[in-house]
XYZ file of C-alpha atoms in Angstrom:
419
model
C 107.722 161.330 78.222
C 107.109 163.720 81.107
C 107.400 162.154 84.552
C 104.954 162.939 87.328
C 106.168 165.438 89.937
C 106.691 164.428 93.588
C 103.759 164.661 96.035
C 102.410 168.191 96.503
C 104.413 169.745 93.626
C 103.708 170.615 90.011
C 105.030 168.502 87.189
C 108.466 169.228 85.698
C 106.956 171.387 82.894
C 105.193 173.700 85.401
C 101.754 172.364 84.533
C 99.340 170.996 87.114
C 97.386 167.783 86.786
C 93.867 167.395 88.162
C 95.144 164.555 90.349
C 97.863 166.820 91.746
C 95.281 169.428 92.718
C 92.993 166.808 94.253
C 95.725 165.150 96.320
C 97.395 168.331 97.598
C 97.414 168.287 101.420
C 97.577 171.250 103.819
C 100.813 172.133 105.646
C 101.681 174.335 108.571
C 102.153 177.234 106.174
C 100.322 178.013 102.968
C 102.104 177.079 99.775
C 101.635 177.409 96.002
C 101.283 174.911 93.168
C 102.015 176.783 89.939
C 100.419 176.047 86.598
C 102.235 178.588 84.431
C 101.525 182.036 82.962
C 100.951 183.411 86.463
C 98.258 180.916 87.529
C 98.724 178.981 90.755
C 96.801 177.098 93.417
C 97.247 178.464 96.939
C 96.854 175.699 99.533
C 95.922 177.108 102.966
C 96.728 175.459 106.343
C 92.994 174.938 106.916
C 92.825 172.882 103.727
C 91.189 175.457 101.432
C 92.548 175.564 97.884
C 92.286 178.933 96.134
C 93.060 179.833 92.538
C 95.153 182.981 92.065
C 96.712 184.814 89.144
C 99.738 187.067 89.508
C 100.116 189.674 86.760
C 101.659 193.061 86.099
C 99.576 196.112 85.151
C 101.068 199.571 84.556
C 104.325 198.395 86.143
C 102.692 197.141 89.351
C 102.276 193.553 90.539
C 98.668 192.557 91.171
C 96.795 189.411 92.164
C 93.414 188.251 90.880
C 91.256 185.604 92.597
C 89.376 183.017 90.534
C 87.588 181.258 93.374
C 88.128 178.025 95.318
C 88.632 174.450 94.226
C 86.619 172.263 93.688
C 83.944 174.904 92.804
C 86.348 176.111 90.133
C 88.168 173.221 88.462
C 91.558 173.253 86.800
C 90.168 173.722 83.289
C 87.922 176.606 84.466
C 90.842 178.290 86.221
C 92.948 178.093 83.061
C 90.102 179.509 80.980
C 89.702 182.455 83.357
C 93.469 183.012 83.290
C 93.436 183.164 79.498
C 90.522 185.625 79.531
C 92.364 187.813 82.037
C 95.512 187.817 79.904
C 93.446 188.931 76.891
C 92.201 191.892 78.929
C 95.760 192.752 79.937
C 96.829 192.592 76.283
C 93.986 195.014 75.497
C 95.303 197.456 78.116
C 92.668 196.652 80.740
C 93.083 195.667 84.382
C 91.281 192.326 84.917
C 90.842 193.055 88.654
C 89.033 196.293 87.852
C 86.936 194.618 85.162
C 85.991 191.848 87.620
C 84.773 194.440 90.137
C 82.736 196.182 87.447
C 81.168 192.887 86.402
C 80.287 192.141 90.043
C 78.760 195.594 90.460
C 76.717 195.155 87.285
C 75.520 191.761 88.482
C 74.481 193.189 91.850
C 72.703 196.081 90.138
C 70.927 193.632 87.871
C 69.706 191.608 90.841
C 68.482 194.752 92.613
C 66.628 196.020 89.519
C 63.740 193.603 89.695
C 60.925 193.790 87.167
C 58.546 195.064 89.870
C 60.919 197.855 90.905
C 61.400 199.014 87.299
C 57.681 198.682 86.529
C 56.638 200.772 89.521
C 59.240 203.373 88.622
C 57.832 203.513 85.082
C 54.243 203.821 86.379
C 55.308 206.702 88.644
C 56.845 208.419 85.620
C 53.594 208.028 83.660
C 51.680 209.499 86.594
C 54.015 212.520 86.749
C 53.536 213.026 83.015
C 49.760 213.201 83.419
C 48.458 209.779 82.405
C 44.799 209.509 83.357
C 43.950 207.707 86.585
C 41.658 205.338 84.684
C 44.509 204.208 82.441
C 46.909 203.990 85.386
C 44.453 201.802 87.279
C 44.212 199.391 84.346
C 48.007 199.256 84.031
C 48.444 198.606 87.757
C 45.840 195.834 87.556
C 47.698 194.165 84.686
C 51.100 194.482 86.342
C 49.725 192.977 89.545
C 48.904 189.876 87.466
C 52.520 189.703 86.246
C 54.304 190.233 89.586
C 53.759 186.730 91.038
C 55.685 185.210 88.097
C 58.338 187.797 87.200
C 58.070 190.583 89.785
C 61.163 189.533 91.730
C 63.192 188.557 88.672
C 66.020 190.883 87.508
C 64.497 192.775 84.585
C 67.598 192.157 82.443
C 67.363 188.386 82.887
C 63.707 187.810 82.002
C 63.421 185.560 78.961
C 60.773 185.512 76.212
C 59.605 182.178 77.660
C 58.976 183.799 81.056
C 57.097 186.695 79.476
C 55.030 184.230 77.445
C 54.163 182.314 80.613
C 52.692 185.519 82.060
C 50.591 186.078 78.942
C 49.459 182.449 78.846
C 48.239 182.706 82.444
C 45.931 185.557 81.362
C 44.802 183.741 78.213
C 43.920 180.670 80.274
C 41.108 182.679 81.891
C 39.657 183.555 78.481
C 40.690 187.207 78.694
C 42.334 187.459 75.279
C 42.096 191.233 75.099
C 43.684 191.548 78.552
C 46.537 189.293 77.398
C 47.064 191.548 74.400
C 47.159 194.622 76.623
C 49.476 192.838 79.048
C 51.980 192.250 76.240
C 51.873 195.956 75.413
C 52.408 196.983 79.047
C 55.269 194.508 79.505
C 56.896 195.881 76.372
C 56.690 199.439 77.638
C 58.302 198.452 80.948
C 61.097 196.566 79.187
C 61.737 199.482 76.808
C 61.945 201.800 79.807
C 64.470 199.413 81.369
C 66.498 199.556 78.144
C 66.352 203.356 78.063
C 67.596 203.507 81.660
C 70.462 201.057 80.920
C 69.050 198.247 83.066
C 68.247 195.834 80.250
C 69.411 195.182 76.721
C 66.372 193.581 75.114
C 62.582 193.490 75.183
C 61.615 189.809 75.577
C 57.963 190.565 74.773
C 58.757 192.025 71.357
C 58.291 188.866 69.303
C 55.382 187.369 71.242
C 52.553 189.061 69.359
C 51.995 186.080 67.060
C 51.858 183.695 70.006
C 48.672 185.190 71.420
C 45.065 184.421 70.568
C 43.617 187.318 68.585
C 40.513 188.601 70.428
C 37.348 188.982 68.411
C 36.120 192.553 68.121
C 33.302 193.197 70.590
C 30.940 196.115 70.170
C 29.602 197.508 73.419
C 25.858 197.101 73.655
C 23.827 200.225 72.937
C 20.286 201.259 72.169
C 20.306 203.040 68.802
C 16.649 203.508 67.860
C 14.406 206.446 68.791
C 11.791 204.090 70.230
C 14.379 202.271 72.336
C 15.914 205.566 73.496
C 12.505 206.776 74.651
C 11.898 203.582 76.600
C 15.350 203.905 78.193
C 14.774 207.506 79.270
C 11.399 206.630 80.780
C 12.969 203.709 82.640
C 15.669 206.013 84.012
C 13.049 208.391 85.373
C 11.509 205.434 87.213
C 14.801 204.480 88.884
C 14.303 204.102 92.641
C 17.911 203.577 93.729
C 20.374 206.110 95.106
C 19.671 209.706 94.026
C 23.274 210.337 92.928
C 23.105 207.272 90.667
C 19.893 208.627 89.123
C 21.714 211.827 88.171
C 24.552 209.717 86.797
C 22.083 207.910 84.509
C 20.402 211.105 83.355
C 23.645 212.958 82.666
C 25.176 209.937 80.925
C 22.430 210.248 78.350
C 22.597 214.042 77.959
C 26.383 214.455 77.932
C 27.463 211.097 76.346
C 31.031 211.468 77.595
C 33.066 208.376 78.476
C 31.873 206.741 81.735
C 35.201 207.409 83.457
C 35.078 211.093 82.521
C 31.618 211.485 84.024
C 32.210 209.643 87.302
C 35.464 211.590 87.879
C 33.871 214.975 87.151
C 34.830 217.643 89.696
C 32.809 220.741 90.526
C 35.873 222.929 89.913
C 35.837 221.929 86.225
C 32.465 223.539 85.529
C 31.884 227.097 84.363
C 28.135 227.424 84.728
C 28.195 231.114 83.797
C 29.476 230.109 80.340
C 27.627 226.775 80.291
C 30.708 224.653 79.712
C 32.467 221.724 81.343
C 36.257 221.860 80.911
C 37.742 218.371 81.224
C 41.533 218.455 81.748
C 43.765 216.445 79.431
C 44.931 214.024 82.142
C 41.389 212.676 82.389
C 40.945 212.217 78.653
C 41.721 209.038 76.749
C 43.409 210.919 73.895
C 45.404 213.165 76.263
C 43.784 216.370 74.968
C 41.648 218.781 77.013
C 37.983 218.584 76.112
C 35.078 221.033 76.379
C 31.471 219.962 76.760
C 28.674 222.503 76.115
C 25.955 222.342 78.757
C 22.332 222.491 77.699
C 19.726 224.188 79.848
C 18.476 220.759 80.948
C 21.989 219.683 81.976
C 22.537 222.865 83.988
C 19.244 222.250 85.792
C 20.309 218.695 86.600
C 23.636 219.887 87.993
C 21.844 222.484 90.109
C 19.841 219.665 91.697
C 22.939 217.485 92.068
C 24.734 220.369 93.804
C 22.276 220.077 96.671
C 23.521 216.520 97.217
C 27.273 216.687 96.555
C 28.196 220.361 96.089
C 30.212 220.569 99.296
C 32.735 217.973 98.103
C 35.292 217.635 95.334
C 33.497 215.170 93.077
C 30.116 215.613 91.458
C 29.612 211.842 91.811
C 31.464 210.790 94.983
C 31.867 207.205 96.095
C 29.194 205.965 98.471
C 31.956 204.806 100.811
C 34.186 207.887 100.773
C 33.672 211.421 99.405
C 37.427 211.509 98.718
C 37.017 209.080 95.802
C 34.768 209.194 92.733
C 31.840 206.887 92.134
C 32.645 203.275 91.214
C 33.024 202.514 87.513
C 30.346 199.813 87.816
C 27.663 202.021 89.354
C 25.895 203.118 86.152
C 26.091 199.642 84.620
C 24.659 198.126 87.804
C 21.807 200.656 87.685
C 21.041 199.689 84.075
C 20.908 196.032 85.125
C 18.548 196.990 87.975
C 16.317 198.724 85.420
C 16.060 195.496 83.450
C 18.524 196.215 80.648
C 20.875 193.282 80.136
C 24.557 193.623 79.331
C 23.696 192.686 75.733
C 21.157 195.525 75.490
C 22.760 198.598 77.056
C 25.936 199.668 78.849
C 27.234 202.897 80.363
C 29.448 203.314 77.303
C 26.426 202.699 75.087
C 25.083 206.217 75.715
C 27.838 207.459 73.411
C 26.829 205.126 70.582
C 23.173 206.024 71.087
C 23.866 209.753 70.743
C 26.296 209.365 67.846
C 23.921 207.136 65.869
C 20.782 209.196 66.337
C 22.522 212.552 65.820
C 24.140 211.354 62.610
C 20.802 210.045 61.372
C 19.206 213.486 61.648
C 21.588 214.913 59.051
C 21.456 218.228 60.905
C 25.067 218.276 62.073
C 28.484 217.934 60.535
C 29.809 214.428 61.306
C 33.122 216.036 62.281
C 31.314 218.112 64.905
C 29.774 214.934 66.327
C 33.158 213.197 66.360
C 34.756 216.184 68.055
C 32.052 216.173 70.725
C 32.768 212.473 71.261
C 36.442 213.477 71.726
C 37.515 211.095 68.980
C 40.927 211.637 67.410
C 41.109 211.675 63.616
C 43.594 208.939 62.669
C 44.439 210.392 59.266
C 47.078 213.092 59.834
C 46.182 215.085 56.699
C 42.477 215.047 57.461
C 43.214 215.967 61.087
C 45.096 219.038 59.878
C 41.993 220.214 58.014
C 39.551 219.447 60.815
C 41.348 221.028 63.732
C 38.441 223.391 64.276
C 36.458 222.861 67.406
C 33.068 223.350 65.656
C 32.186 224.983 68.935
C 29.100 226.965 67.916
C 27.679 223.955 66.123
C 28.382 221.732 69.098
C 26.602 224.158 71.435
C 23.501 223.981 69.218
C 23.841 220.210 68.900
C 24.019 219.557 72.647
C 20.904 221.664 73.277
C 19.150 219.896 70.405
C 20.114 216.503 71.840
C 18.753 217.332 75.300
C 15.512 218.549 73.733
C 15.203 215.329 71.745
C 15.847 213.184 74.807
C 13.002 214.977 76.568
C 10.681 214.463 73.615
C 11.579 210.783 73.265
C 11.103 210.299 77.006
C 7.676 211.945 76.901
C 6.653 209.927 73.845
C 6.466 212.959 71.560
C 8.047 213.347 68.139
C 11.092 211.172 67.780
C 14.230 211.449 65.693
C 13.986 210.017 62.206
C 16.711 209.540 59.602
C 17.156 212.405 57.168
C 18.980 211.238 54.072
C 18.692 214.649 52.392
C 21.448 216.501 54.170
C 21.754 220.154 53.421
C-alpha cells in the first residue's frame, strides 16, 4: 500500500493526487509538485497553480504550458501531457504545434461568415456577375447575417444553417429559402477552397426544405388581349419615361432588368442593333437585339428626355441609377391589369406565344431572341447559329403586328401549316 506524501509534496511514487493539488499552499518562493513523465504543478507565491511539462526536443530542453488549475484539472493535465509526448514521438515539437493551433483558432474566429461572404460577392462582381443577380444575392445574405454573420465560417453547423433557411420559410417564401440554401452553399464552398473551412453544412439540407410550387408569371397570350394591352399603354398618363418603358417592353420583349439597365452607349442606331454586354445577361452571354423602325423611332423620342445621361431609363430619384425594377409592374397595375393578368416579364411570354403561333419563324430563332440557353449540349452544338437575318425580319414583323393589334386591324392567328 502506498502511503500519502507529506503536506505540499507528491506521493512516494511521484504521482500527484487531486487532494494534494487542491491543498497545496503558496510559499515565499515558487515550487514544483511533480507528477511524472515531465509533468508538474508550479505553485506561485501569489497562490496561482500552473501546469507545466518539461521535455527535450532536438537536444534542447523546453517547457510547455497547459494552463492553470482549477481550470485545467489533474486528469486534463495528464491527458495533454500524453498527447504532447505522442507528438514528440512523431518528431514534432508540441510547443510549435500549440502555437499553430492557436493561430488557426484565431484565424477561424476572424474569418466570420459575413467576411467570407462579402469577399466571395466581391469576387463574383470582379468576374462580371450581373448587378441584378448580385443584388438578389446581397438581399439573401443580409437575411442570413443576423443569425450567422458573426460566426466563424468553419464552425457553423448544419443546424445553424437550417435555422437560417427556416426563418425564410416561416414567411412563406419557399423559393427564396431554396435560393438561400444555394447561396450559402456557394459561400461555404468558397471558404473550403480558400482553406478557411472543411465542410459545407448546407449540403445535406435540400430535403429539409419545402418544395415551392412552380409559378408561371402572368402574361397575356391572345391577339385580342394583346391589342387591348397596347391600347391601354397608349392611354397611360403617368411619367413619360415609364410610358416608353411600357412600349419598348412590348416591342423588344427582353428581360425587365435588361431593359431598365439599358445604356445609350450600347446602341448602334446606324446598324439598328442593341448590344447587351454579357455581365447584364442572365446566361452570361452577350446578346444582340435587332431594332425595328418603330423601336428606333421610340428611342429617338426617348433621347429627348434622357439622352444626356448614361441610362435610357434613369431612376426618378437619381440619373446615376437605372429605373426601379417595380416601375413597369406598377404602371401595369395603374392601367388596371392585375398581377394575375400581366407582369413586366409577361411581355416575353406574349411575344413568344404569338410568334410561335404564326408558324412563320424557326422556334430556335425565337428562343435565341429570348436569349434562352439550350439545355441539351448536343442540340446546342447544332443550333449555335445566331439566326440573325431571320431575327431581324422577325423583330420588324413583331412591331408591325403590335401596331395592327393596337389599332384593331388584322390580328395574329395560329398557322398550323408551317412551311
